[in-house]
CSV table of C-alpha atoms and ligand atoms in Angstrom, one decimal:
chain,number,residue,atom,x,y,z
D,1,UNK,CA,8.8,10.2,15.7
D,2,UNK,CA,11.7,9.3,15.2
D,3,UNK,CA,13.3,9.6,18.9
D,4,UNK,CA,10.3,7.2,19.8
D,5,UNK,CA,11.6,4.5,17.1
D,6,UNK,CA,15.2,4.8,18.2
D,7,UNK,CA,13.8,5.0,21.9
D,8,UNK,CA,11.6,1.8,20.6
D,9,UNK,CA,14.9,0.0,19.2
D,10,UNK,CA,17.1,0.7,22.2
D,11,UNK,CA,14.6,-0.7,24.4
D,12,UNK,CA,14.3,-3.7,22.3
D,13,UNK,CA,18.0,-4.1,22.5
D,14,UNK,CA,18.0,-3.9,26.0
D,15,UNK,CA,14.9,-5.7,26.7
D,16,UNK,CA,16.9,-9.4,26.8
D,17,UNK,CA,19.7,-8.2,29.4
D,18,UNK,CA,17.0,-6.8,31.5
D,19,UNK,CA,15.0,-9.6,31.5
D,20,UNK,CA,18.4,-11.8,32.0
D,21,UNK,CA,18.9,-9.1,35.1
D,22,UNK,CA,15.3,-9.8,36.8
D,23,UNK,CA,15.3,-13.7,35.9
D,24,UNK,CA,18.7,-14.0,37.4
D,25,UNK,CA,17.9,-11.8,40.4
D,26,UNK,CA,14.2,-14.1,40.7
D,27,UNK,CA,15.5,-17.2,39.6
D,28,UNK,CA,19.1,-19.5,40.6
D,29,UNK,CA,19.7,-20.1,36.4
D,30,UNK,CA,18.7,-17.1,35.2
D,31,UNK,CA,17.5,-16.8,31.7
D,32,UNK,CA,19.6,-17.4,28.1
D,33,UNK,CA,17.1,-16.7,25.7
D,34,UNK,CA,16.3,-13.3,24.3
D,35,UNK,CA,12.6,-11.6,24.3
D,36,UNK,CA,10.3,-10.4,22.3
D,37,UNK,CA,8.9,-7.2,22.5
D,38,UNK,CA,4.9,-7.8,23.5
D,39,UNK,CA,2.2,-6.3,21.3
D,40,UNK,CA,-0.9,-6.0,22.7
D,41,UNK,CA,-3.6,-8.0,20.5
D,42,UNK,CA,-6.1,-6.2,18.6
D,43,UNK,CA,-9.8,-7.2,18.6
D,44,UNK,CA,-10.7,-8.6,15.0
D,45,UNK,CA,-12.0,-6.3,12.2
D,46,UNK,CA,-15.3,-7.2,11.8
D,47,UNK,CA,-16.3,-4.6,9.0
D,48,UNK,CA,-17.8,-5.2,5.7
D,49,UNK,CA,-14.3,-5.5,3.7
D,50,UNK,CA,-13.4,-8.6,4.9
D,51,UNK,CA,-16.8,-11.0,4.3
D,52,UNK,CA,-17.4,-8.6,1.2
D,53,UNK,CA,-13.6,-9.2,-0.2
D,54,UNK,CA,-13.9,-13.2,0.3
D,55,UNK,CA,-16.5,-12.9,-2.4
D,56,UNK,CA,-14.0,-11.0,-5.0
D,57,UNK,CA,-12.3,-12.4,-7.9
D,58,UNK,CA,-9.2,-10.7,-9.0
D,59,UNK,CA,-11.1,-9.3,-12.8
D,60,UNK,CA,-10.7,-5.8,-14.3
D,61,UNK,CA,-13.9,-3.1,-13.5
D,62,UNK,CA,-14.9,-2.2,-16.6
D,63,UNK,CA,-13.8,1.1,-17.6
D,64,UNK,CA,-15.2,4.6,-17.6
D,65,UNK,CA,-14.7,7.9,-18.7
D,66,UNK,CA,-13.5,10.1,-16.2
D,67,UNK,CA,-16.6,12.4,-16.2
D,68,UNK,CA,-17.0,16.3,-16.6
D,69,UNK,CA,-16.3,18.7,-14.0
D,70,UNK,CA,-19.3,18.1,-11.1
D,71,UNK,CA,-20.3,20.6,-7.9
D,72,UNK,CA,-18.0,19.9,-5.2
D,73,UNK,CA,-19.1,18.2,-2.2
D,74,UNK,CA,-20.3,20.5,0.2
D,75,UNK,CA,-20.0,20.0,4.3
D,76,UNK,CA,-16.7,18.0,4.3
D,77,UNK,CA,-14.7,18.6,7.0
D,78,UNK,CA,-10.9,19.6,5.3
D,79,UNK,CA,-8.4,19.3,7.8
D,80,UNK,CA,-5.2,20.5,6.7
D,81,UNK,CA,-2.2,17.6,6.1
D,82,UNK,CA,0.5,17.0,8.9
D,83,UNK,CA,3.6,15.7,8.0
D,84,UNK,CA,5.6,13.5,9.5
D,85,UNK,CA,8.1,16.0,11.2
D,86,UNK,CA,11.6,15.5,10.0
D,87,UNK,CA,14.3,13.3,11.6
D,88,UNK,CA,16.5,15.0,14.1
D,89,UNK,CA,20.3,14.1,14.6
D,90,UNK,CA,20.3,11.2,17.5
D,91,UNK,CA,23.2,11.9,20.4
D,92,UNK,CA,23.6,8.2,20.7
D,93,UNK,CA,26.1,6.3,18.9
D,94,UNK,CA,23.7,3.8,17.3
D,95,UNK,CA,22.6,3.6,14.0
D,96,UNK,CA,20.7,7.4,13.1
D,97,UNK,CA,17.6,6.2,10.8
D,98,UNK,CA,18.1,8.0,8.0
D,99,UNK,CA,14.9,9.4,7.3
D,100,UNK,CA,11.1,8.8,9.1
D,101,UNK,CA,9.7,9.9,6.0
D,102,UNK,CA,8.3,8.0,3.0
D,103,UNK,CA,9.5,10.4,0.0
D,104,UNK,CA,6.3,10.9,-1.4
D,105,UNK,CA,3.0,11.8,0.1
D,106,UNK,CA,0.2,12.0,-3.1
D,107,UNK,CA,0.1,9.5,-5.3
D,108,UNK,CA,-2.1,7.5,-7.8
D,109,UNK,CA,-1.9,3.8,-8.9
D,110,UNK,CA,-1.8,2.5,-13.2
D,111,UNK,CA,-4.3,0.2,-12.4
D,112,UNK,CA,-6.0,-2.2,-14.8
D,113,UNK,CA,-2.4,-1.9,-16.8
D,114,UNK,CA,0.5,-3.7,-16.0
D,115,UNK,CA,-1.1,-6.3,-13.5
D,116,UNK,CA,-3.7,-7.6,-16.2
D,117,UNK,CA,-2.3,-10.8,-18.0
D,118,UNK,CA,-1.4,-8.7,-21.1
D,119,UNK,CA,-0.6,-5.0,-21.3
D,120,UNK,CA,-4.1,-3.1,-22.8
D,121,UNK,CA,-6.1,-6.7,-22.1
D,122,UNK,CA,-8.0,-4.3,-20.0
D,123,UNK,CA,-8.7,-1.3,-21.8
D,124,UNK,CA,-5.2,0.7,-20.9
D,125,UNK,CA,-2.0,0.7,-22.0
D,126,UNK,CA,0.4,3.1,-20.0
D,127,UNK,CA,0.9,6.5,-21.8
D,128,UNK,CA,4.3,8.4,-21.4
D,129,UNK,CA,2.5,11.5,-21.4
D,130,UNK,CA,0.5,10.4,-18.0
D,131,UNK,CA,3.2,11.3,-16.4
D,132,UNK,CA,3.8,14.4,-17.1
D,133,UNK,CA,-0.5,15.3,-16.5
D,134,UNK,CA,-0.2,13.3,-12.9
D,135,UNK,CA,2.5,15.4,-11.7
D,136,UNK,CA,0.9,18.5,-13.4
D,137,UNK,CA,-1.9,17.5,-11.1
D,138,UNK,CA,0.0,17.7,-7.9
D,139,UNK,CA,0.3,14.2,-7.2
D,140,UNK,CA,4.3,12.8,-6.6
D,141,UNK,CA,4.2,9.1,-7.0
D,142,UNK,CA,2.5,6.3,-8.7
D,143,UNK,CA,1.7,2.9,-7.9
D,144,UNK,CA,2.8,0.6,-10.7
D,145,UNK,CA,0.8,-3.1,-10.3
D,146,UNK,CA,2.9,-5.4,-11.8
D,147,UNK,CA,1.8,-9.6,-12.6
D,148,UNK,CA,5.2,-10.3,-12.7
D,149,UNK,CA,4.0,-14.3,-12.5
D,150,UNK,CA,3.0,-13.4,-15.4
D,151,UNK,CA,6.4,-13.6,-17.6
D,152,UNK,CA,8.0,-15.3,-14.8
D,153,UNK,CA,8.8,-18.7,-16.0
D,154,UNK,CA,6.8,-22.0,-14.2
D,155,UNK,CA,9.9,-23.7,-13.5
D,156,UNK,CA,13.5,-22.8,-12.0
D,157,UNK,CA,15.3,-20.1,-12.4
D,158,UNK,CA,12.2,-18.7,-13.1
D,159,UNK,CA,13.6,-15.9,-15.4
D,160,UNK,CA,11.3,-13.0,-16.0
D,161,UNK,CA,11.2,-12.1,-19.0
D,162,UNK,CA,13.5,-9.4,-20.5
D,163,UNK,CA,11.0,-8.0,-22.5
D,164,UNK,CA,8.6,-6.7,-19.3
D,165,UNK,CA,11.8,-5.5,-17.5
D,166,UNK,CA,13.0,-3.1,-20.5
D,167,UNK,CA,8.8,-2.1,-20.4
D,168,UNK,CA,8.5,-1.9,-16.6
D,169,UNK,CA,11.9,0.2,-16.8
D,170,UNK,CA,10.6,2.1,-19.4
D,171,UNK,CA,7.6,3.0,-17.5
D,172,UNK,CA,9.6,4.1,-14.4
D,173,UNK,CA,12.1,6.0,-16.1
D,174,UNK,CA,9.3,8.4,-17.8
D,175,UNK,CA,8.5,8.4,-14.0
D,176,UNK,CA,11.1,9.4,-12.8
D,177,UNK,CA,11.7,11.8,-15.7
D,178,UNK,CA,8.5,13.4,-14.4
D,179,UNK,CA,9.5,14.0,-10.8
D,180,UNK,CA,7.4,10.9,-9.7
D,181,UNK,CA,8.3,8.6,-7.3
D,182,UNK,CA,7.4,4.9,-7.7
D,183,UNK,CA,5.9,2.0,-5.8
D,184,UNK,CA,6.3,-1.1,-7.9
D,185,UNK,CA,4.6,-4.3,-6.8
D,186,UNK,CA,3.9,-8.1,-7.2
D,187,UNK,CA,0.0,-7.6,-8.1
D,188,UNK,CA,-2.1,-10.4,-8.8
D,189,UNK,CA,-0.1,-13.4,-8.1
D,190,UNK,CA,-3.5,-14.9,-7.6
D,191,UNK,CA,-2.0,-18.4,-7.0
D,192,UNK,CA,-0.5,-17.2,-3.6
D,193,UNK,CA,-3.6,-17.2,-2.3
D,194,UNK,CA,-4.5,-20.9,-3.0
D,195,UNK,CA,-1.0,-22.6,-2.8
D,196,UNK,CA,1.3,-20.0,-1.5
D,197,UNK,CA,3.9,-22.9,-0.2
D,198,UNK,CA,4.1,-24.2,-3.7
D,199,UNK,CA,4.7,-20.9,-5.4
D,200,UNK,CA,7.3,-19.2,-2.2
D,201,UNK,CA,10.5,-20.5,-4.3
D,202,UNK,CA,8.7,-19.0,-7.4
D,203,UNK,CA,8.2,-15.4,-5.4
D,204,UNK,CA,11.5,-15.4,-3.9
D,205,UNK,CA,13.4,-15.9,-7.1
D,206,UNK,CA,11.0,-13.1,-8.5
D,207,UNK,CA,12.0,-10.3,-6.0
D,208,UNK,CA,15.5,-11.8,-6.4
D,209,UNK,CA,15.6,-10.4,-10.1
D,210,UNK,CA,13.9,-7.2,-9.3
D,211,UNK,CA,16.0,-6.3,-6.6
D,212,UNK,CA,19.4,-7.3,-8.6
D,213,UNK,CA,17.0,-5.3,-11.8
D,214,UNK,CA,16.4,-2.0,-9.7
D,215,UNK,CA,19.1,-2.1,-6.6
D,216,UNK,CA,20.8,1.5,-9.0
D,217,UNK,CA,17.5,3.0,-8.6
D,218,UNK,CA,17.3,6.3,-6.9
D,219,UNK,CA,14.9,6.4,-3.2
D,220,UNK,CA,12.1,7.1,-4.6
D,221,UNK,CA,11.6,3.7,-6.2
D,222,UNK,CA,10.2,1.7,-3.9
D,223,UNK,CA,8.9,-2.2,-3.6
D,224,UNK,CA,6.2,-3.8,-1.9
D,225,UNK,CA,6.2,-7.3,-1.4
D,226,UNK,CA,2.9,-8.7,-2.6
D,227,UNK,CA,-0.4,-6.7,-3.2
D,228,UNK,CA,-3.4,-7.9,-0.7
D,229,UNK,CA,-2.6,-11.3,0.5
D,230,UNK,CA,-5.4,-13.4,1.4
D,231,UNK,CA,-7.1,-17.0,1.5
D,232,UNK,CA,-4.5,-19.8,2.6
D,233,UNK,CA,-1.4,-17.4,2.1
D,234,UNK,CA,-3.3,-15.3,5.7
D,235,UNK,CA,-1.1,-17.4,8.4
D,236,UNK,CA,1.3,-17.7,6.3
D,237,UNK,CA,2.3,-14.6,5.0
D,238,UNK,CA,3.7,-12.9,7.9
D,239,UNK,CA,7.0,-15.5,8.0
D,240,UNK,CA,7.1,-15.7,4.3
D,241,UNK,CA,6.9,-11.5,4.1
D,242,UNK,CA,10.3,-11.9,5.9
D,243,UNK,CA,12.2,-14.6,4.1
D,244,UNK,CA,11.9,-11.9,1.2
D,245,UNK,CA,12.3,-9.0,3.2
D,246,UNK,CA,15.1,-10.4,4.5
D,247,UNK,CA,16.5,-11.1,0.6
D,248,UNK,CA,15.7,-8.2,-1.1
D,249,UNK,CA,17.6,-6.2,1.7
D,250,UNK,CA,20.4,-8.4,0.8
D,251,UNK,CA,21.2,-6.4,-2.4
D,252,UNK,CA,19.3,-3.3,-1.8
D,253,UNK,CA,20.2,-2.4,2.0
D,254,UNK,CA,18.6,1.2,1.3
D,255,UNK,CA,15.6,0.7,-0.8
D,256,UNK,CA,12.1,1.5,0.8
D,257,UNK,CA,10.3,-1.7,1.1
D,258,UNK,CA,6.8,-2.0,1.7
D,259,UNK,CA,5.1,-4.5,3.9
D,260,UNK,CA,1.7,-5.8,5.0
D,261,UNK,CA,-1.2,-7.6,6.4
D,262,UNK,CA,-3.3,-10.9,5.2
D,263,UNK,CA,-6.9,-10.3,4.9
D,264,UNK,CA,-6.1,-8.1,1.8
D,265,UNK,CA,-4.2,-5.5,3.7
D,266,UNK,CA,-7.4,-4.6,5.4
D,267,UNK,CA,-7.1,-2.0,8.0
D,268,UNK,CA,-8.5,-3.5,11.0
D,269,UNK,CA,-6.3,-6.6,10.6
D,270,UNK,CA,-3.0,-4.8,10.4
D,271,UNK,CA,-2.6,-4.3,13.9
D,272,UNK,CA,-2.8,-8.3,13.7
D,273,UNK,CA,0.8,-8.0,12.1
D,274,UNK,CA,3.6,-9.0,14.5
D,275,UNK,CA,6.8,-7.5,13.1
D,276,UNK,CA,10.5,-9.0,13.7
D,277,UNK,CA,13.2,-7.3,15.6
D,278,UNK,CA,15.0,-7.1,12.2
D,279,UNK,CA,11.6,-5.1,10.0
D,280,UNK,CA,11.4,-3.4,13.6
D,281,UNK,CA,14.8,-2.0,13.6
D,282,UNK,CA,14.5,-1.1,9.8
D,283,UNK,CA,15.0,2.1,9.0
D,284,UNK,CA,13.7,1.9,5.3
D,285,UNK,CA,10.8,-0.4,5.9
D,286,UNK,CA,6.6,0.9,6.1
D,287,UNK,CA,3.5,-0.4,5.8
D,288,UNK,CA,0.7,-0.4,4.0
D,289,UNK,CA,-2.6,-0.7,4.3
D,290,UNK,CA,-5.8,-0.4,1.6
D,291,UNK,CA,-9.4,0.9,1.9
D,292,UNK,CA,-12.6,0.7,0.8
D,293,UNK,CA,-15.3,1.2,3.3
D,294,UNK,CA,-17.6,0.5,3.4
D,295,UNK,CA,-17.4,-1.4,1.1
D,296,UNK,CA,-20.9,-1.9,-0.2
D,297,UNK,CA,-20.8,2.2,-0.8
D,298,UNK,CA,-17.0,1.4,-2.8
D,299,UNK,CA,-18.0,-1.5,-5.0
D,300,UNK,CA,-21.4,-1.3,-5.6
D,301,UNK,CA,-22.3,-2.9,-8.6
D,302,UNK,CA,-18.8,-3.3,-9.4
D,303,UNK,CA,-19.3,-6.8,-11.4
D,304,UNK,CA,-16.3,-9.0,-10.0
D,305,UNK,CA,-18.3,-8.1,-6.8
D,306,UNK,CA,-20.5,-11.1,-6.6
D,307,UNK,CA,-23.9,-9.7,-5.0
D,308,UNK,CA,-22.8,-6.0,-5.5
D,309,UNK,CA,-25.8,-5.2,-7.9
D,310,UNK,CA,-28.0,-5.1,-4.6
D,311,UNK,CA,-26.1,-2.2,-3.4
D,312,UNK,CA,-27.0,-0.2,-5.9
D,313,UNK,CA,-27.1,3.2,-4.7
D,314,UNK,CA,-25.3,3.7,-1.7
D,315,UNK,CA,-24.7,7.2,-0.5
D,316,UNK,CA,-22.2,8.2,1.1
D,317,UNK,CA,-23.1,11.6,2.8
D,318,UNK,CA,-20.7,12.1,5.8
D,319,UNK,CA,-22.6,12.0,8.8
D,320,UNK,CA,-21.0,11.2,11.9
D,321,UNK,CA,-21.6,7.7,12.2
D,322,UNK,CA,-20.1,7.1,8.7
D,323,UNK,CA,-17.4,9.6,9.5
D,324,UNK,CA,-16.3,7.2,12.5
D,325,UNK,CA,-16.3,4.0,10.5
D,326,UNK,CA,-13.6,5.7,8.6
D,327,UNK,CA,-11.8,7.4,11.7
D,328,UNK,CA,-11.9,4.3,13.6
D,329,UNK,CA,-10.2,2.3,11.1
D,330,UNK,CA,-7.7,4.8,10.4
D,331,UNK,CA,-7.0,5.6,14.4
D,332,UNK,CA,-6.3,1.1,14.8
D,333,UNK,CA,-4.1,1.9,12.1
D,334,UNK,CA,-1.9,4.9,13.7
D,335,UNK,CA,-2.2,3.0,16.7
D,336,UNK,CA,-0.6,-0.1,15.3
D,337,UNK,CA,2.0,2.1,14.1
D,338,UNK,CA,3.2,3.9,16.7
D,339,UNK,CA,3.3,0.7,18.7
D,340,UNK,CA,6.0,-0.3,15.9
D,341,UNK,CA,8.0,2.4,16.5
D,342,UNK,CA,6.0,5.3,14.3
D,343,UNK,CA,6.7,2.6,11.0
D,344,UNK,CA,6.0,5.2,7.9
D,345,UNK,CA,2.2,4.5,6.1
D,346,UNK,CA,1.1,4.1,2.9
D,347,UNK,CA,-2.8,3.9,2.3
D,348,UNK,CA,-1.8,2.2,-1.4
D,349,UNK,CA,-5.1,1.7,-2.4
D,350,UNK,CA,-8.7,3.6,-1.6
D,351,UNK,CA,-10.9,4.8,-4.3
D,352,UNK,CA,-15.1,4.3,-5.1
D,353,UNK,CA,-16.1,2.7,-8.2
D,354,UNK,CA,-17.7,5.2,-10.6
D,355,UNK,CA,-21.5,3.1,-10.1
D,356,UNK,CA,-21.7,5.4,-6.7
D,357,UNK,CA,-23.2,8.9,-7.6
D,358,UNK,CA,-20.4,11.5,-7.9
D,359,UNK,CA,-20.7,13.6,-5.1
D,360,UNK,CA,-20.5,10.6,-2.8
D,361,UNK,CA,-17.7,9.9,-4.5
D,362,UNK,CA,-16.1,13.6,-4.2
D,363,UNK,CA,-17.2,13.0,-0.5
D,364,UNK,CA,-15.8,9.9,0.3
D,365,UNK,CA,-12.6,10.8,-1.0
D,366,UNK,CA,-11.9,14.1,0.0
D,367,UNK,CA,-12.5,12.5,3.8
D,368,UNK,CA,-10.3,9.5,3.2
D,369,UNK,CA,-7.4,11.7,1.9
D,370,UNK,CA,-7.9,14.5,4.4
D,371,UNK,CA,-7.9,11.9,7.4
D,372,UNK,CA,-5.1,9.8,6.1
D,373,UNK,CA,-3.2,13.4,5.5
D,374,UNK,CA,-3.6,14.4,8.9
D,375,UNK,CA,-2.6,11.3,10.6
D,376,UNK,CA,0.6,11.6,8.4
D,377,UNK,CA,-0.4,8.6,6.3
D,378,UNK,CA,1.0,8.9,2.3
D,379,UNK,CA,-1.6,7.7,0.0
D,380,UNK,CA,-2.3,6.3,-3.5
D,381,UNK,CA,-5.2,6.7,-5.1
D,382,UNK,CA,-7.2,3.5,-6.5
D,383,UNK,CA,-6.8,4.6,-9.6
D,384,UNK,CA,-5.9,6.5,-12.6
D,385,UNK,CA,-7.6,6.1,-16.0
D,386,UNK,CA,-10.8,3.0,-15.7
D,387,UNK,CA,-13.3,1.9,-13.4
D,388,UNK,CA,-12.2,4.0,-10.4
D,389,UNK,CA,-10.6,6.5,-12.7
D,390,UNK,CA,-9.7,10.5,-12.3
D,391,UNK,CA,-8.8,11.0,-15.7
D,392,UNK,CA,-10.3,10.2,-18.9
D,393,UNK,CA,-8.0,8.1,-21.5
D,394,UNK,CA,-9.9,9.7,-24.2
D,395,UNK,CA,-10.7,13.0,-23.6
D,396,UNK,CA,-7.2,13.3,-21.6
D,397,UNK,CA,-9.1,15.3,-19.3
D,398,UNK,CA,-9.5,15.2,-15.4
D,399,UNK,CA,-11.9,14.8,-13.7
D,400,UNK,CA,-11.6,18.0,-11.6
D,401,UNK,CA,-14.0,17.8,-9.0
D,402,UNK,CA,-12.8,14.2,-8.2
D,403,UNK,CA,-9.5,15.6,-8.8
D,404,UNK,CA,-10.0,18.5,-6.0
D,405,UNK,CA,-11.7,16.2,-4.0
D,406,UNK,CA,-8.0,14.7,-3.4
D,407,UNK,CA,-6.1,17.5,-4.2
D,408,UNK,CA,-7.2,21.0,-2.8
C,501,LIG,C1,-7.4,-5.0,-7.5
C,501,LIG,C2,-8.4,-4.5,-8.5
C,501,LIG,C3,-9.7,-4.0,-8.0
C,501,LIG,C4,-9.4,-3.0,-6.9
C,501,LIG,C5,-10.7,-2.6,-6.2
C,501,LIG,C6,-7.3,-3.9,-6.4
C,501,LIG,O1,-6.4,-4.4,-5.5
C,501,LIG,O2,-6.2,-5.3,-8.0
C,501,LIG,O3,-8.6,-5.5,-9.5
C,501,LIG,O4,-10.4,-3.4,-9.0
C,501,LIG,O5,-8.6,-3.6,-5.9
C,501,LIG,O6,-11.5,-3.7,-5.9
């Protein structure tokens, strides 16, 4: 993997002398301009995420109880996980990328938390001790949703407010403490999606203050840029995604930074993402991308899903045709990556709403994990403790079968 990136990266170098070589052998002025590396275009994802998630507005799922222990799904195919293989020393003088992979595999996100308006608004309030019983579980990161806009002030500087960083550090330190790695994320800037021009100053001076906030932070804190951009941000995003890339690496040259798609960071639109030389050359970037199909199985009657009371339901039971919706999605998404010279991903969201029967469920996610496992995609679970939950906030009790269903 990673002699294919550097092998990518050297090319890319090369690419504009090469093309200078030929132009000036074909052509009297030759060329001065460098070139691009071409990516070959992807046909659009026409699957049910993208019509379904235009209809979605940004509100908690109520929550749920993580149920009792239930039979596990039977006739689920369980690969076994491949890693990424390690890096291996590079014999050329260039730049050795220091490691290929992410440093976490399993994860699970604090939805319904951090990223509501108001801590507990939505039924949860992060408990120290959740750490401890998530990497008791066998998971190794979390995904911490964070509406920074929030408690970011409306006007410049746009100083976020002290009292959510000494919270959000709190919450990361117990992390840590736990042996958790941790994504943290802009979730919910639900503006971006309507005006994102008039709120880019506002985002940029965000990530400014999180990177200067975090830059001490061991590796295994991580940031991603923006959760799911869609609507009006979609064209824009991809040029916007690197003005901040391109600022956050300004004070945190090492930290793993996570980018993505428009259309929600659906996974047949990522291989629409063009990356720069500079992400392409980044030895500390990945990608993410988040699933849910389909989606009228995921979110059936989930009620900020208009319509999604008619899917009422939906079984998922495996069979091969629904096997290759998944597989299909997930092999665009390997593709796309080693196109971009093996770029590390992060499946930072999957999960089915507790409405769908629970073996489904158990079903559905055992084949999601196992799949993304054995393309060497990391994943975090969507999500811990409400509508999508594993884990009871009450009964501080697992929901084992869902629970095996991701880890074995
Ligand atoms: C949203 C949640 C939603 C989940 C599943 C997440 O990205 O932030 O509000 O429940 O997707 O739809």
């Amino acid at each position: 993997m990673n002699k294919k990136r550097d092998r990518a990266r050297r090319l890319i170098r090369i690419l504009p002398a090469l093309l200078c070589l030929v132009g000036f052998m074909l052509l009297p002025a030759g060329c001065g301009t460098a070139s691009q590396p071409s990516q070959k275009p992807e046909s659009p994802d026409t699957n049910a995420m993208t019509t379904a998630s235009e209809t979605v507005t940004p509100t908690p799922e109520p929550e749920s109880e993580a149920s009792t222990p239930a039979p596990s799904p039977s006739g689920t195919p369980t690969p076994s996980p491949t890693a990424k293989p390690r890096p291996e020393m590079s014999a050329t003088p260039e730049p050795v990328r220091k490691d290929t992979r992410l440093p976490f595999s399993r994860g699970v996100n604090l939805g319904n938390c951090l990223e509501a308006p108001l801590e507990g608004a939505w039924g949860l309030v992060i408990q120290d001790e959740w750490m401890t019983a998530i990497q008791g579980a066998g998971f190794d990161h979390i995904r911490l949703p964070v509406k920074w806009s929030a408690y970011a002030q409306k006007e410049a500087p746009f100083a976020i407010d002290e009292k959510i960083l000494e919270r959000v550090d709190h919450v990361i330190e117990t992390a840590l403490a736990a042996d958790l790695g941790v994504v943290l994320n802009v979730h919910h800037y639900d503006e971006m999606a309507t005006d994102p021009e008039a709120h880019a100053d506002r985002l940029a001076a965000i990530w400014a203050q999180l990177a200067e906030h975090y830059k001490n932070q061991p590796e295994t804190v991580a940031f991603e840029l923006m959760n799911e951009p869609n609507g009006v941000a979609d064209p824009v995003w991809p040029k916007m995604q690197e003005t901040l890339h391109a600022q956050v690496r300004a004070t945190d040259p090492d930290r793993w930074l996570c980018i993505t798609n428009g259309s929600w960071s659906s996974a047949g639109r990522l291989s629409t993402l063009t990356l720069s030389e500079t992400i392409l050359a980044d030895e500390r970037t990945f990608a993410t991308f988040h699933f849910y199909e389909p989606f009228s199985f995921t979110h059936q009657n989930a009620s900020w899903v208009a319509g999604s009371d008619a899917w009422a339901g939906t079984k998922w039971n495996g069979n091969t045709m629904q096997q290759r919706q998944i597989t299909n999605l997930f092999d665009q998404v390997s593709g796309w990556s080693a196109r971009n010279g093996d770029i590390p991903v992060l499946m930072g969201e999957f999960g089915a709403y507790s409405a769908a029967d629970p073996i489904s469920r158990q079903r559905w996610t055992e084949f999601c994990a196992r799949e993304a496992e054995r393309r060497g995609f990391a994943w975090t679970y969507w999500e811990f403790a409400s509508g999508f939950g594993i884990y009871g906030k009450n009964s501080k009790q697992f929901d084992t079968a869902l629970l095996k269903a991701l880890i074995p």
